Amino acid sequence: MNSKIIIPIIVIIISAAAIYLIPEDSSMPSSENLYQSGFTFYDVEKIKESLSEKDIFMSTPSPVTDHTIGNYCAIQDDILSKISYCTTTAIQDPNGRSLGNISMGGVPDNPIMAIAVIESKPFVNSKSDEVKIVFESMIESLVCDCWNEKQPGGFESIETWIDAAETKYVESSQTTPLKSTVDGLGDETLILEITTKNESYLWTLIVLK
């Protein structure tokens, strides 16, 4: 992936004309060399250390190789078909309450994706601070600590990107998932999603080789 910055795309069914639809396969990995570069399973320790400095705690990674792998490392079918090994960790706030999970999936010696899912209720912004801490730690640990320098899509910071996605989602009907994609920060693609599940909101960050 070259270093050209691609403006993030936020997809909502009632989006304004300035928002563009993302082709369903626009950021899917296409070759085996994806397993030979970028972040590794060991980088989960970088995330853990970064989160601990902000009083968010992360469990030891648990491997998943059976039929439940799709519960932790599935994005969509064409990605799941490339994943034979997955690790997942639980993340908790300072009071021991569950925030969600961070998982990585690929082959045993290298991942092709990492995903963080944080549950927010009763409001979409109920876990706003935690979402920003976790997503920022993931991006800086797995991609680069260079957002402020490159400012992909014109967003000054990761926080600004997250705030823009939240604002767009709140202004929508909130019945259609929001999806925002950023390229050009490093060799990886970043995908931010906001969806609803029962009476909760799910914030998802995908880091994809």
mmCIF file of C-alpha atoms in Angstrom:
data_model
loop_
_atom_site.group_PDB
_atom_site.id
_atom_site.type_symbol
_atom_site.label_atom_id
_atom_site.label_comp_id
_atom_site.label_asym_id
_atom_site.label_seq_id
_atom_site.Cartn_x
_atom_site.Cartn_y
_atom_site.Cartn_z
ATOM 1 C CA MET A 1 0.000 0.000 0.000
ATOM 2 C CA ASN A 2 1.492 3.353 -0.943
ATOM 3 C CA SER A 3 1.722 6.359 1.312
ATOM 4 C CA LYS A 4 -0.959 8.357 -0.430
ATOM 5 C CA ILE A 5 -3.613 9.460 1.994
ATOM 6 C CA ILE A 6 -7.116 8.336 1.129
ATOM 7 C CA ILE A 7 -9.881 10.434 2.637
ATOM 8 C CA PRO A 8 -11.838 8.351 5.190
ATOM 9 C CA ILE A 9 -15.221 7.194 3.980
ATOM 10 C CA ILE A 10 -18.178 7.225 6.328
ATOM 11 C CA VAL A 11 -21.109 5.197 5.138
ATOM 12 C CA ILE A 12 -24.637 5.785 6.367
ATOM 13 C CA ILE A 13 -27.778 5.191 4.371
ATOM 14 C CA ILE A 14 -28.839 8.824 4.683
ATOM 15 C CA SER A 15 -25.354 10.259 4.203
ATOM 16 C CA ALA A 16 -24.827 13.580 2.492
ATOM 17 C CA ALA A 17 -23.471 13.663 -1.044
ATOM 18 C CA ALA A 18 -19.941 14.209 0.226
ATOM 19 C CA ILE A 19 -19.904 10.721 1.753
ATOM 20 C CA TYR A 20 -19.011 7.893 -0.590
ATOM 21 C CA LEU A 21 -19.890 4.225 -0.548
ATOM 22 C CA ILE A 22 -17.039 1.815 0.158
ATOM 23 C CA PRO A 23 -16.738 -1.172 -2.193
ATOM 24 C CA GLU A 24 -17.307 -4.281 -0.106
ATOM 25 C CA ASP A 25 -13.920 -5.749 -0.995
ATOM 26 C CA SER A 26 -11.945 -2.492 -1.102
ATOM 27 C CA SER A 27 -9.679 -3.287 1.830
ATOM 28 C CA MET A 28 -9.436 -7.055 1.730
ATOM 29 C CA PRO A 29 -6.015 -8.736 1.768
ATOM 30 C CA SER A 30 -5.127 -10.327 -1.542
ATOM 31 C CA SER A 31 -1.801 -12.130 -1.259
ATOM 32 C CA GLU A 32 0.148 -14.382 1.045
ATOM 33 C CA ASN A 33 2.895 -11.797 1.531
ATOM 34 C CA LEU A 34 0.569 -10.064 3.984
ATOM 35 C CA TYR A 35 1.680 -12.685 6.486
ATOM 36 C CA GLN A 36 5.311 -11.607 6.180
ATOM 37 C CA SER A 37 5.105 -7.955 7.203
ATOM 38 C CA GLY A 38 3.571 -5.555 9.683
ATOM 39 C CA PHE A 39 2.458 -6.297 13.232
ATOM 40 C CA THR A 40 2.760 -9.678 14.956
ATOM 41 C CA PHE A 41 0.954 -11.531 17.731
ATOM 42 C CA TYR A 42 3.672 -10.367 20.132
ATOM 43 C CA ASP A 43 2.614 -6.761 19.625
ATOM 44 C CA VAL A 44 -0.360 -7.407 21.869
ATOM 45 C CA GLU A 45 2.107 -6.782 24.711
ATOM 46 C CA LYS A 46 2.665 -3.250 23.424
ATOM 47 C CA ILE A 47 -1.071 -2.645 23.539
ATOM 48 C CA LYS A 48 -1.310 -4.125 27.031
ATOM 49 C CA GLU A 49 1.473 -1.894 28.338
ATOM 50 C CA SER A 50 -0.012 1.191 26.712
ATOM 51 C CA LEU A 51 -3.459 0.499 28.161
ATOM 52 C CA SER A 52 -2.111 -0.188 31.637
ATOM 53 C CA GLU A 53 -0.677 3.324 31.694
ATOM 54 C CA LYS A 54 -4.257 4.569 31.282
ATOM 55 C CA ASP A 55 -5.685 2.203 33.930
ATOM 56 C CA ILE A 56 -7.282 -0.141 31.432
ATOM 57 C CA PHE A 57 -6.382 -3.759 31.985
ATOM 58 C CA MET A 58 -5.968 -6.534 29.468
ATOM 59 C CA SER A 59 -5.940 -10.285 30.058
ATOM 60 C CA THR A 60 -3.384 -12.773 28.793
ATOM 61 C CA PRO A 61 -4.164 -13.773 25.177
ATOM 62 C CA SER A 62 -6.122 -17.007 24.795
ATOM 63 C CA PRO A 63 -5.666 -18.995 21.556
ATOM 64 C CA VAL A 64 -8.706 -20.013 19.533
ATOM 65 C CA THR A 65 -8.426 -22.628 16.782
ATOM 66 C CA ASP A 66 -11.761 -24.456 16.873
ATOM 67 C CA HIS A 67 -15.143 -23.708 15.308
ATOM 68 C CA THR A 68 -15.629 -20.691 17.604
ATOM 69 C CA ILE A 69 -12.838 -18.766 15.856
ATOM 70 C CA GLY A 70 -15.447 -16.785 13.951
ATOM 71 C CA ASN A 71 -16.813 -15.380 17.202
ATOM 72 C CA TYR A 72 -13.572 -13.508 17.821
ATOM 73 C CA CYS A 73 -11.718 -12.963 14.548
ATOM 74 C CA ALA A 74 -14.444 -12.851 11.905
ATOM 75 C CA ILE A 75 -14.852 -9.717 9.825
ATOM 76 C CA GLN A 76 -16.555 -11.277 6.843
ATOM 77 C CA ASP A 77 -16.373 -14.638 5.107
ATOM 78 C CA ASP A 78 -13.471 -13.898 2.772
ATOM 79 C CA ILE A 79 -11.332 -12.784 5.713
ATOM 80 C CA LEU A 80 -12.383 -15.666 7.948
ATOM 81 C CA SER A 81 -11.316 -18.131 5.258
ATOM 82 C CA LYS A 82 -7.727 -16.830 5.624
ATOM 83 C CA ILE A 83 -7.670 -17.249 9.413
ATOM 84 C CA SER A 84 -6.620 -20.536 11.007
ATOM 85 C CA TYR A 85 -5.396 -19.111 14.310
ATOM 86 C CA CYS A 86 -6.856 -16.429 16.570
ATOM 87 C CA THR A 87 -5.976 -14.995 19.962
ATOM 88 C CA THR A 88 -8.364 -12.989 22.094
ATOM 89 C CA THR A 89 -8.025 -10.898 25.244
ATOM 90 C CA ALA A 90 -10.537 -9.260 27.559
ATOM 91 C CA ILE A 91 -10.206 -5.600 28.484
ATOM 92 C CA GLN A 92 -11.519 -4.120 31.718
ATOM 93 C CA ASP A 93 -11.866 -0.699 33.307
ATOM 94 C CA PRO A 94 -10.195 0.154 36.668
ATOM 95 C CA ASN A 95 -13.225 -1.237 38.527
ATOM 96 C CA GLY A 96 -12.970 -4.603 36.835
ATOM 97 C CA ARG A 97 -15.964 -4.061 34.580
ATOM 98 C CA SER A 98 -15.763 -5.571 31.121
ATOM 99 C CA LEU A 99 -15.217 -3.171 28.231
ATOM 100 C CA GLY A 100 -14.885 -5.693 25.415
ATOM 101 C CA ASN A 101 -12.178 -7.651 23.634
ATOM 102 C CA ILE A 102 -9.096 -7.258 21.495
ATOM 103 C CA SER A 103 -8.360 -10.137 19.117
ATOM 104 C CA MET A 104 -5.827 -10.957 16.409
ATOM 105 C CA GLY A 105 -6.204 -13.507 13.652
ATOM 106 C CA GLY A 106 -4.165 -15.045 10.858
ATOM 107 C CA VAL A 107 -1.851 -18.049 10.808
ATOM 108 C CA PRO A 108 0.074 -19.277 13.894
ATOM 109 C CA ASP A 109 3.208 -17.266 13.128
ATOM 110 C CA ASN A 110 1.604 -14.035 11.921
ATOM 111 C CA PRO A 111 -1.741 -12.194 12.014
ATOM 112 C CA ILE A 112 -3.417 -10.456 9.098
ATOM 113 C CA MET A 113 -5.888 -8.521 11.235
ATOM 114 C CA ALA A 114 -6.537 -7.140 14.703
ATOM 115 C CA ILE A 115 -9.922 -6.143 16.020
ATOM 116 C CA ALA A 116 -11.128 -4.320 19.123
ATOM 117 C CA VAL A 117 -14.792 -4.318 20.119
ATOM 118 C CA ILE A 118 -16.076 -2.112 22.940
ATOM 119 C CA GLU A 119 -19.646 -2.173 24.201
ATOM 120 C CA SER A 120 -21.199 1.178 25.116
ATOM 121 C CA LYS A 121 -24.536 1.570 26.881
ATOM 122 C CA PRO A 122 -27.003 3.101 27.389
ATOM 123 C CA PHE A 123 -25.664 5.802 25.022
ATOM 124 C CA VAL A 124 -23.327 5.701 22.054
ATOM 125 C CA ASN A 125 -20.866 7.945 23.928
ATOM 126 C CA SER A 126 -21.125 6.233 27.332
ATOM 127 C CA LYS A 127 -17.649 4.747 26.863
ATOM 128 C CA SER A 128 -16.221 7.571 24.780
ATOM 129 C CA ASP A 129 -13.031 7.974 26.819
ATOM 130 C CA GLU A 130 -12.344 4.233 26.854
ATOM 131 C CA VAL A 131 -12.975 3.921 23.114
ATOM 132 C CA LYS A 132 -10.445 6.658 22.397
ATOM 133 C CA ILE A 133 -7.819 5.166 24.707
ATOM 134 C CA VAL A 134 -8.143 1.627 23.325
ATOM 135 C CA PHE A 135 -8.308 2.618 19.658
ATOM 136 C CA GLU A 136 -5.394 5.034 19.981
ATOM 137 C CA SER A 137 -3.282 2.393 21.736
ATOM 138 C CA MET A 138 -4.050 -0.144 19.005
ATOM 139 C CA ILE A 139 -3.210 2.209 16.161
ATOM 140 C CA GLU A 140 0.010 3.493 17.718
ATOM 141 C CA SER A 141 1.147 -0.024 18.716
ATOM 142 C CA LEU A 142 0.256 -1.865 15.505
ATOM 143 C CA VAL A 143 0.595 0.793 12.775
ATOM 144 C CA CYS A 144 2.635 3.813 13.858
ATOM 145 C CA ASP A 145 2.714 6.730 16.267
ATOM 146 C CA CYS A 146 2.492 9.166 13.375
ATOM 147 C CA TRP A 147 -1.131 10.283 13.074
ATOM 148 C CA ASN A 148 -0.448 13.872 14.120
ATOM 149 C CA GLU A 149 2.259 14.091 11.485
ATOM 150 C CA LYS A 150 0.339 12.553 8.569
ATOM 151 C CA GLN A 151 -3.208 13.607 9.528
ATOM 152 C CA PRO A 152 -4.953 11.179 7.155
ATOM 153 C CA GLY A 153 -8.183 12.537 5.735
ATOM 154 C CA GLY A 154 -7.458 15.922 7.263
ATOM 155 C CA PHE A 155 -8.203 14.681 10.785
ATOM 156 C CA GLU A 156 -5.755 16.238 13.222
ATOM 157 C CA SER A 157 -5.799 13.283 15.597
ATOM 158 C CA ILE A 158 -7.270 9.856 16.208
ATOM 159 C CA GLU A 159 -9.652 11.491 18.666
ATOM 160 C CA THR A 160 -10.870 13.870 15.968
ATOM 161 C CA TRP A 161 -11.574 10.923 13.650
ATOM 162 C CA ILE A 162 -13.551 9.128 16.366
ATOM 163 C CA ASP A 163 -15.507 12.278 17.262
ATOM 164 C CA ALA A 164 -16.414 12.854 13.611
ATOM 165 C CA ALA A 165 -17.696 9.294 13.281
ATOM 166 C CA GLU A 166 -19.758 9.641 16.455
ATOM 167 C CA THR A 167 -21.267 12.929 15.300
ATOM 168 C CA LYS A 168 -22.224 11.466 11.931
ATOM 169 C CA TYR A 169 -23.766 8.435 13.594
ATOM 170 C CA VAL A 170 -25.765 10.507 16.101
ATOM 171 C CA GLU A 171 -27.091 12.672 13.261
ATOM 172 C CA SER A 172 -28.264 9.561 11.407
ATOM 173 C CA SER A 173 -31.212 7.334 12.153
ATOM 174 C CA GLN A 174 -28.797 5.063 14.074
ATOM 175 C CA THR A 175 -30.463 2.055 12.483
ATOM 176 C CA THR A 176 -27.759 1.612 9.848
ATOM 177 C CA PRO A 177 -24.156 0.783 10.810
ATOM 178 C CA LEU A 178 -21.565 3.504 10.323
ATOM 179 C CA LYS A 179 -18.265 2.620 8.671
ATOM 180 C CA SER A 180 -15.235 4.870 8.238
ATOM 181 C CA THR A 181 -12.052 3.711 6.514
ATOM 182 C CA VAL A 182 -8.573 5.266 6.621
ATOM 183 C CA ASP A 183 -5.624 4.353 4.406
ATOM 184 C CA GLY A 184 -2.223 5.974 4.152
ATOM 185 C CA LEU A 185 -1.181 6.062 7.799
ATOM 186 C CA GLY A 186 1.044 3.010 7.355
ATOM 187 C CA ASP A 187 0.818 -0.196 5.373
ATOM 188 C CA GLU A 188 -2.395 -1.188 7.137
ATOM 189 C CA THR A 189 -6.026 -0.213 6.575
ATOM 190 C CA LEU A 190 -8.038 1.119 9.525
ATOM 191 C CA ILE A 191 -11.775 0.534 9.693
ATOM 192 C CA LEU A 192 -13.972 2.158 12.354
ATOM 193 C CA GLU A 193 -17.526 0.888 12.786
ATOM 194 C CA ILE A 194 -20.436 1.804 15.050
ATOM 195 C CA THR A 195 -23.381 -0.581 15.240
ATOM 196 C CA THR A 196 -26.242 -1.369 17.595
ATOM 197 C CA LYS A 197 -26.856 -4.672 19.328
ATOM 198 C CA ASN A 198 -29.935 -5.091 21.488
ATOM 199 C CA GLU A 199 -29.768 -2.066 23.820
ATOM 200 C CA SER A 200 -26.047 -1.455 23.378
ATOM 201 C CA TYR A 201 -23.753 0.224 20.887
ATOM 202 C CA LEU A 202 -20.713 -1.616 19.600
ATOM 203 C CA TRP A 203 -17.601 0.356 18.689
ATOM 204 C CA THR A 204 -15.238 -1.653 16.488
ATOM 205 C CA LEU A 205 -11.753 -0.894 15.213
ATOM 206 C CA ILE A 206 -10.211 -3.219 12.636
ATOM 207 C CA VAL A 207 -6.535 -3.015 11.706
ATOM 208 C CA LEU A 208 -6.117 -4.941 8.467
ATOM 209 C CA LYS A 209 -2.988 -5.839 6.514
#
